[in-house]
Every structure is written in structure tokens, then in C-alpha cells.
């Protein structure tokens, strides 16, 4: 499966290496849904691979996708 460039994996989970908490957009996520630090991104980010989760959380907006992701993994912070 190819990356959908939806930004969910750069927003929903925490990225401890970058000091990014759950549900907050990564500072390196560009407006086009791509990482602006791709060549030097941390190992945890390099390990992300598009899978069926991407399809399960599909929604029209990043906010909706993140909400679905957080609920799916029991991380809903609201």
C-alpha cells in the first residue's frame, strides 16, 4: 500500500524522539501531507508503513482522521 499523504501518522501518535505528544501535529508535517525533514526523520518515523489502519481511519479532514485513530487505539484525549 502506498502512503495516502493524509498526515495522520504524523499527528495522531506520540513521537517521543521529537517531543510530540499524542494528537498534536508534528512540526515537520508540511501542508501537502509530506514530512519536511524526511531525509533526517527519526527511526520511529522511518518505521511507519501504510497499512489497513490508514483505510480504517479514512475521513475528509485531518482532524476527523486523528479522532478515528485515537479512538481505534484507545488514545482519545477528549
PDB file of N, CA and C in Angstrom:
ATOM      1  N   UNK A   1       0.850  -1.184   0.000  1.00  0.00           N
ATOM      2  CA  UNK A   1       0.000   0.000   0.000  1.00  0.00           C
ATOM      3  C   UNK A   1       0.891   1.242   0.000  1.00  0.00           C
ATOM      4  N   UNK A   2       0.531   2.208  -0.798  1.00  0.00           N
ATOM      5  CA  UNK A   2       1.291   3.463  -0.835  1.00  0.00           C
ATOM      6  C   UNK A   2       0.750   4.440   0.209  1.00  0.00           C
ATOM      7  N   UNK A   3       1.612   5.338   0.645  1.00  0.00           N
ATOM      8  CA  UNK A   3       1.216   6.373   1.604  1.00  0.00           C
ATOM      9  C   UNK A   3       0.113   7.237   0.996  1.00  0.00           C
ATOM     10  N   UNK A   4      -0.912   7.509   1.792  1.00  0.00           N
ATOM     11  CA  UNK A   4      -2.029   8.337   1.344  1.00  0.00           C
ATOM     12  C   UNK A   4      -1.753   9.826   1.530  1.00  0.00           C
ATOM     13  N   UNK A   5      -0.625  10.150   2.166  1.00  0.00           N
ATOM     14  CA  UNK A   5      -0.237  11.541   2.421  1.00  0.00           C
ATOM     15  C   UNK A   5      -1.337  12.290   3.170  1.00  0.00           C
ATOM     16  N   UNK A   6      -1.928  11.578   4.153  1.00  0.00           N
ATOM     17  CA  UNK A   6      -3.051  12.148   4.892  1.00  0.00           C
ATOM     18  C   UNK A   6      -2.610  12.851   6.173  1.00  0.00           C
ATOM     19  N   UNK A   7      -1.366  12.606   6.621  1.00  0.00           N
ATOM     20  CA  UNK A   7      -0.844  13.273   7.805  1.00  0.00           C
ATOM     21  C   UNK A   7      -1.227  12.654   9.129  1.00  0.00           C
ATOM     22  N   UNK A   8      -2.015  11.593   9.113  1.00  0.00           N
ATOM     23  CA  UNK A   8      -2.489  11.002  10.364  1.00  0.00           C
ATOM     24  C   UNK A   8      -1.344  10.435  11.195  1.00  0.00           C
ATOM     25  N   UNK A   9      -0.422   9.703  10.577  1.00  0.00           N
ATOM     26  CA  UNK A   9       0.670   9.091  11.346  1.00  0.00           C
ATOM     27  C   UNK A   9       1.648  10.141  11.873  1.00  0.00           C
ATOM     28  N   UNK A  10       1.585  11.351  11.339  1.00  0.00           N
ATOM     29  CA  UNK A  10       2.438  12.447  11.807  1.00  0.00           C
ATOM     30  C   UNK A  10       1.705  13.329  12.824  1.00  0.00           C
ATOM     31  N   UNK A  11       0.478  12.959  13.145  1.00  0.00           N
ATOM     32  CA  UNK A  11      -0.320  13.767  14.052  1.00  0.00           C
ATOM     33  C   UNK A  11      -0.865  12.954  15.226  1.00  0.00           C
ATOM     34  N   UNK A  12      -1.464  11.813  14.958  1.00  0.00           N
ATOM     35  CA  UNK A  12      -2.161  11.061  15.999  1.00  0.00           C
ATOM     36  C   UNK A  12      -1.245  10.462  17.068  1.00  0.00           C
ATOM     37  N   UNK A  13      -0.240   9.639  16.707  1.00  0.00           N
ATOM     38  CA  UNK A  13       0.564   9.017  17.762  1.00  0.00           C
ATOM     39  C   UNK A  13       1.572   9.990  18.352  1.00  0.00           C
ATOM     40  N   UNK A  14       2.074   9.646  19.537  1.00  0.00           N
ATOM     41  CA  UNK A  14       3.156  10.456  20.096  1.00  0.00           C
ATOM     42  C   UNK A  14       4.448  10.080  19.368  1.00  0.00           C
ATOM     43  N   UNK A  15       5.351  11.031  19.281  1.00  0.00           N
ATOM     44  CA  UNK A  15       6.675  10.786  18.721  1.00  0.00           C
ATOM     45  C   UNK A  15       7.656  11.330  19.755  1.00  0.00           C
ATOM     46  N   UNK A  16       7.991  10.470  20.703  1.00  0.00           N
ATOM     47  CA  UNK A  16       8.808  10.862  21.849  1.00  0.00           C
ATOM     48  C   UNK A  16      10.129  11.488  21.427  1.00  0.00           C
ATOM     49  N   UNK A  17      10.744  10.921  20.409  1.00  0.00           N
ATOM     50  CA  UNK A  17      12.027  11.426  19.916  1.00  0.00           C
ATOM     51  C   UNK A  17      11.949  12.906  19.554  1.00  0.00           C
ATOM     52  N   UNK A  18      10.795  13.333  19.087  1.00  0.00           N
ATOM     53  CA  UNK A  18      10.606  14.731  18.680  1.00  0.00           C
ATOM     54  C   UNK A  18       9.887  15.550  19.749  1.00  0.00           C
ATOM     55  N   UNK A  19       9.557  14.925  20.879  1.00  0.00           N
ATOM     56  CA  UNK A  19       8.823  15.630  21.930  1.00  0.00           C
ATOM     57  C   UNK A  19       7.400  15.960  21.510  1.00  0.00           C
ATOM     58  N   UNK A  20       6.832  15.154  20.603  1.00  0.00           N
ATOM     59  CA  UNK A  20       5.490  15.407  20.088  1.00  0.00           C
ATOM     60  C   UNK A  20       4.474  14.549  20.831  1.00  0.00           C
ATOM     61  N   UNK A  21       3.530  15.176  21.518  1.00  0.00           N
ATOM     62  CA  UNK A  21       2.512  14.415  22.238  1.00  0.00           C
ATOM     63  C   UNK A  21       1.420  13.853  21.325  1.00  0.00           C
ATOM     64  N   UNK A  22       0.674  12.917  21.847  1.00  0.00           N
ATOM     65  CA  UNK A  22      -0.459  12.310  21.147  1.00  0.00           C
ATOM     66  C   UNK A  22      -1.417  13.394  20.668  1.00  0.00           C
ATOM     67  N   UNK A  23      -1.843  13.281  19.419  1.00  0.00           N
ATOM     68  CA  UNK A  23      -2.868  14.162  18.878  1.00  0.00           C
ATOM     69  C   UNK A  23      -2.413  15.512  18.390  1.00  0.00           C
ATOM     70  N   UNK A  24      -1.142  15.830  18.540  1.00  0.00           N
ATOM     71  CA  UNK A  24      -0.626  17.112  18.054  1.00  0.00           C
ATOM     72  C   UNK A  24       0.118  16.911  16.739  1.00  0.00           C
ATOM     73  N   UNK A  25      -0.093  17.829  15.834  1.00  0.00           N
ATOM     74  CA  UNK A  25       0.565  17.783  14.521  1.00  0.00           C
ATOM     75  C   UNK A  25       2.078  17.928  14.697  1.00  0.00           C
ATOM     76  N   UNK A  26       2.851  17.068  14.018  1.00  0.00           N
ATOM     77  CA  UNK A  26       4.307  17.170  14.056  1.00  0.00           C
ATOM     78  C   UNK A  26       4.734  18.479  13.397  1.00  0.00           C
ATOM     79  N   UNK A  27       5.719  19.111  13.955  1.00  0.00           N
ATOM     80  CA  UNK A  27       6.199  20.386  13.402  1.00  0.00           C
ATOM     81  C   UNK A  27       6.802  20.214  12.012  1.00  0.00           C
ATOM     82  N   UNK A  28       7.125  18.986  11.638  1.00  0.00           N
ATOM     83  CA  UNK A  28       7.726  18.716  10.334  1.00  0.00           C
ATOM     84  C   UNK A  28       6.712  18.312   9.267  1.00  0.00           C
ATOM     85  N   UNK A  29       5.443  18.231   9.628  1.00  0.00           N
ATOM     86  CA  UNK A  29       4.419  17.852   8.657  1.00  0.00           C
ATOM     87  C   UNK A  29       4.065  19.065   7.812  1.00  0.00           C
ATOM     88  N   UNK A  30       4.351  18.974   6.527  1.00  0.00           N
ATOM     89  CA  UNK A  30       4.061  20.074   5.605  1.00  0.00           C
ATOM     90  C   UNK A  30       2.597  20.091   5.194  1.00  0.00           C
ATOM     91  N   UNK A  31       2.197  21.180   4.584  1.00  0.00           N
ATOM     92  CA  UNK A  31       0.806  21.358   4.156  1.00  0.00           C
ATOM     93  C   UNK A  31       0.364  20.325   3.122  1.00  0.00           C
ATOM     94  N   UNK A  32       1.306  19.770   2.367  1.00  0.00           N
ATOM     95  CA  UNK A  32       0.968  18.771   1.351  1.00  0.00           C
ATOM     96  C   UNK A  32       0.890  17.362   1.930  1.00  0.00           C
ATOM     97  N   UNK A  33       0.986  17.235   3.260  1.00  0.00           N
ATOM     98  CA  UNK A  33       0.904  15.928   3.900  1.00  0.00           C
ATOM     99  C   UNK A  33       2.204  15.151   3.856  1.00  0.00           C
ATOM    100  N   UNK A  34       3.294  15.834   3.571  1.00  0.00           N
ATOM    101  CA  UNK A  34       4.604  15.195   3.500  1.00  0.00           C
ATOM    102  C   UNK A  34       5.525  15.745   4.582  1.00  0.00           C
ATOM    103  N   UNK A  35       6.483  14.934   4.981  1.00  0.00           N
ATOM    104  CA  UNK A  35       7.449  15.336   6.006  1.00  0.00           C
ATOM    105  C   UNK A  35       8.468  16.292   5.406  1.00  0.00           C
ATOM    106  N   UNK A  36       8.662  17.428   6.062  1.00  0.00           N
ATOM    107  CA  UNK A  36       9.640  18.403   5.572  1.00  0.00           C
ATOM    108  C   UNK A  36      11.057  18.074   6.048  1.00  0.00           C
ATOM    109  N   UNK A  37      11.185  17.063   6.929  1.00  0.00           N
ATOM    110  CA  UNK A  37      12.500  16.617   7.419  1.00  0.00           C
ATOM    111  C   UNK A  37      12.719  15.150   7.046  1.00  0.00           C
ATOM    112  N   UNK A  38      12.146  14.741   5.928  1.00  0.00           N
ATOM    113  CA  UNK A  38      12.111  13.336   5.531  1.00  0.00           C
ATOM    114  C   UNK A  38      13.486  12.670   5.544  1.00  0.00           C
ATOM    115  N   UNK A  39      14.498  13.306   5.003  1.00  0.00           N
ATOM    116  CA  UNK A  39      15.827  12.695   4.915  1.00  0.00           C
ATOM    117  C   UNK A  39      16.504  12.505   6.265  1.00  0.00           C
ATOM    118  N   UNK A  40      16.086  13.256   7.272  1.00  0.00           N
ATOM    119  CA  UNK A  40      16.710  13.156   8.601  1.00  0.00           C
ATOM    120  C   UNK A  40      15.688  12.800   9.685  1.00  0.00           C
ATOM    121  N   UNK A  41      14.538  12.265   9.278  1.00  0.00           N
ATOM    122  CA  UNK A  41      13.494  11.917  10.252  1.00  0.00           C
ATOM    123  C   UNK A  41      13.984  10.807  11.168  1.00  0.00           C
ATOM    124  N   UNK A  42      13.454  10.761  12.408  1.00  0.00           N
ATOM    125  CA  UNK A  42      13.889   9.744  13.360  1.00  0.00           C
ATOM    126  C   UNK A  42      13.506   8.328  12.920  1.00  0.00           C
ATOM    127  N   UNK A  43      14.170   7.346  13.498  1.00  0.00           N
ATOM    128  CA  UNK A  43      13.943   5.937  13.160  1.00  0.00           C
ATOM    129  C   UNK A  43      12.486   5.536  13.344  1.00  0.00           C
ATOM    130  N   UNK A  44      11.832   6.039  14.381  1.00  0.00           N
ATOM    131  CA  UNK A  44      10.429   5.669  14.609  1.00  0.00           C
ATOM    132  C   UNK A  44       9.564   6.095  13.424  1.00  0.00           C
ATOM    133  N   UNK A  45       9.851   7.232  12.850  1.00  0.00           N
ATOM    134  CA  UNK A  45       9.103   7.710  11.684  1.00  0.00           C
ATOM    135  C   UNK A  45       9.448   6.882  10.448  1.00  0.00           C
ATOM    136  N   UNK A  46      10.691   6.484  10.329  1.00  0.00           N
ATOM    137  CA  UNK A  46      11.110   5.652   9.197  1.00  0.00           C
ATOM    138  C   UNK A  46      10.400   4.300   9.229  1.00  0.00           C
ATOM    139  N   UNK A  47      10.021   3.863  10.421  1.00  0.00           N
ATOM    140  CA  UNK A  47       9.367   2.571  10.577  1.00  0.00           C
ATOM    141  C   UNK A  47       7.890   2.556  10.221  1.00  0.00           C
ATOM    142  N   UNK A  48       7.259   3.723  10.133  1.00  0.00           N
ATOM    143  CA  UNK A  48       5.833   3.761   9.769  1.00  0.00           C
ATOM    144  C   UNK A  48       5.649   3.249   8.354  1.00  0.00           C
ATOM    145  N   UNK A  49       4.675   2.391   8.186  1.00  0.00           N
ATOM    146  CA  UNK A  49       4.330   1.869   6.869  1.00  0.00           C
ATOM    147  C   UNK A  49       2.821   1.936   6.702  1.00  0.00           C
ATOM    148  N   UNK A  50       2.344   2.397   5.576  1.00  0.00           N
ATOM    149  CA  UNK A  50       0.903   2.422   5.336  1.00  0.00           C
ATOM    150  C   UNK A  50       0.343   0.999   5.409  1.00  0.00           C
ATOM    151  N   UNK A  51      -0.795   0.853   6.075  1.00  0.00           N
ATOM    152  CA  UNK A  51      -1.434  -0.456   6.185  1.00  0.00           C
ATOM    153  C   UNK A  51      -2.943  -0.271   6.295  1.00  0.00           C
ATOM    154  N   UNK A  52      -3.636  -1.316   6.718  1.00  0.00           N
ATOM    155  CA  UNK A  52      -5.097  -1.259   6.797  1.00  0.00           C
ATOM    156  C   UNK A  52      -5.593  -0.201   7.776  1.00  0.00           C
ATOM    157  N   UNK A  53      -4.773   0.203   8.730  1.00  0.00           N
ATOM    158  CA  UNK A  53      -5.163   1.266   9.658  1.00  0.00           C
ATOM    159  C   UNK A  53      -5.481   2.544   8.900  1.00  0.00           C
ATOM    160  N   UNK A  54      -4.698   2.823   7.870  1.00  0.00           N
ATOM    161  CA  UNK A  54      -4.929   4.022   7.060  1.00  0.00           C
ATOM    162  C   UNK A  54      -6.345   4.021   6.484  1.00  0.00           C
ATOM    163  N   UNK A  55      -6.790   2.864   6.046  1.00  0.00           N
ATOM    164  CA  UNK A  55      -8.128   2.754   5.473  1.00  0.00           C
ATOM    165  C   UNK A  55      -9.207   2.829   6.555  1.00  0.00           C
ATOM    166  N   UNK A  56      -8.914   2.288   7.736  1.00  0.00           N
ATOM    167  CA  UNK A  56      -9.880   2.313   8.838  1.00  0.00           C
ATOM    168  C   UNK A  56     -10.147   3.726   9.352  1.00  0.00           C
ATOM    169  N   UNK A  57      -9.151   4.591   9.266  1.00  0.00           N
ATOM    170  CA  UNK A  57      -9.312   5.951   9.796  1.00  0.00           C
ATOM    171  C   UNK A  57      -9.585   6.983   8.707  1.00  0.00           C
ATOM    172  N   UNK A  58      -9.766   6.521   7.487  1.00  0.00           N
ATOM    173  CA  UNK A  58     -10.013   7.449   6.378  1.00  0.00           C
ATOM    174  C   UNK A  58     -11.197   8.360   6.688  1.00  0.00           C
ATOM    175  N   UNK A  59     -11.019   9.644   6.408  1.00  0.00           N
ATOM    176  CA  UNK A  59     -12.046  10.663   6.628  1.00  0.00           C
ATOM    177  C   UNK A  59     -11.638  11.903   5.839  1.00  0.00           C
ATOM    178  N   UNK A  60     -12.575  12.827   5.625  1.00  0.00           N
ATOM    179  CA  UNK A  60     -12.287  14.010   4.804  1.00  0.00           C
ATOM    180  C   UNK A  60     -11.246  14.976   5.380  1.00  0.00           C
ATOM    181  N   UNK A  61     -11.147  15.062   6.715  1.00  0.00           N
ATOM    182  CA  UNK A  61     -10.227  16.044   7.302  1.00  0.00           C
ATOM    183  C   UNK A  61      -9.216  15.357   8.217  1.00  0.00           C
ATOM    184  N   UNK A  62      -8.085  16.020   8.404  1.00  0.00           N
ATOM    185  CA  UNK A  62      -7.063  15.508   9.313  1.00  0.00           C
ATOM    186  C   UNK A  62      -7.640  15.364  10.715  1.00  0.00           C
ATOM    187  N   UNK A  63      -8.403  16.323  11.151  1.00  0.00           N
ATOM    188  CA  UNK A  63      -8.995  16.273  12.497  1.00  0.00           C
ATOM    189  C   UNK A  63      -9.864  15.020  12.670  1.00  0.00           C
ATOM    190  N   UNK A  64     -10.664  14.710  11.672  1.00  0.00           N
ATOM    191  CA  UNK A  64     -11.518  13.521  11.734  1.00  0.00           C
ATOM    192  C   UNK A  64     -10.687  12.241  11.718  1.00  0.00           C
ATOM    193  N   UNK A  65      -9.655  12.203  10.881  1.00  0.00           N
ATOM    194  CA  UNK A  65      -8.794  11.017  10.810  1.00  0.00           C
ATOM    195  C   UNK A  65      -8.082  10.790  12.131  1.00  0.00           C
ATOM    196  N   UNK A  66      -7.567  11.856  12.723  1.00  0.00           N
ATOM    197  CA  UNK A  66      -6.870  11.739  14.007  1.00  0.00           C
ATOM    198  C   UNK A  66      -7.836  11.251  15.084  1.00  0.00           C
ATOM    199  N   UNK A  67      -9.039  11.787  15.110  1.00  0.00           N
ATOM    200  CA  UNK A  67     -10.036  11.343  16.085  1.00  0.00           C
ATOM    201  C   UNK A  67     -10.333   9.858  15.949  1.00  0.00           C
ATOM    202  N   UNK A  68     -10.492   9.394  14.722  1.00  0.00           N
ATOM    203  CA  UNK A  68     -10.759   7.975  14.482  1.00  0.00           C
ATOM    204  C   UNK A  68      -9.572   7.119  14.910  1.00  0.00           C
ATOM    205  N   UNK A  69      -8.358   7.578  14.636  1.00  0.00           N
ATOM    206  CA  UNK A  69      -7.145   6.854  15.025  1.00  0.00           C
ATOM    207  C   UNK A  69      -7.066   6.744  16.547  1.00  0.00           C
ATOM    208  N   UNK A  70      -7.272   7.861  17.223  1.00  0.00           N
ATOM    209  CA  UNK A  70      -7.172   7.857  18.687  1.00  0.00           C
ATOM    210  C   UNK A  70      -8.217   6.934  19.303  1.00  0.00           C
ATOM    211  N   UNK A  71      -9.433   6.954  18.790  1.00  0.00           N
ATOM    212  CA  UNK A  71     -10.470   6.054  19.305  1.00  0.00           C
ATOM    213  C   UNK A  71     -10.122   4.595  19.010  1.00  0.00           C
ATOM    214  N   UNK A  72      -9.623   4.326  17.822  1.00  0.00           N
ATOM    215  CA  UNK A  72      -9.271   2.972  17.422  1.00  0.00           C
ATOM    216  C   UNK A  72      -8.246   2.356  18.382  1.00  0.00           C
ATOM    217  N   UNK A  73      -7.301   3.169  18.826  1.00  0.00           N
ATOM    218  CA  UNK A  73      -6.241   2.674  19.707  1.00  0.00           C
ATOM    219  C   UNK A  73      -6.459   3.028  21.178  1.00  0.00           C
ATOM    220  N   UNK A  74      -7.657   3.497  21.516  1.00  0.00           N
ATOM    221  CA  UNK A  74      -7.964   3.823  22.915  1.00  0.00           C
ATOM    222  C   UNK A  74      -7.161   4.979  23.461  1.00  0.00           C
ATOM    223  N   UNK A  75      -6.811   5.912  22.596  1.00  0.00           N
ATOM    224  CA  UNK A  75      -5.994   7.052  22.993  1.00  0.00           C
ATOM    225  C   UNK A  75      -6.778   8.368  22.984  1.00  0.00           C
ATOM    226  N   UNK A  76      -8.084   8.282  22.841  1.00  0.00           N
ATOM    227  CA  UNK A  76      -8.890   9.503  22.729  1.00  0.00           C
ATOM    228  C   UNK A  76      -8.609  10.403  23.921  1.00  0.00           C
ATOM    229  N   UNK A  77      -8.112  11.597  23.647  1.00  0.00           N
ATOM    230  CA  UNK A  77      -7.709  12.525  24.697  1.00  0.00           C
ATOM    231  C   UNK A  77      -8.782  13.558  25.014  1.00  0.00           C
ATOM    232  N   UNK A  78      -9.990  13.406  24.448  1.00  0.00           N
ATOM    233  CA  UNK A  78     -11.052  14.380  24.694  1.00  0.00           C
ATOM    234  C   UNK A  78     -11.872  13.989  25.894  1.00  0.00           C
TER     235      UNK A  78
END
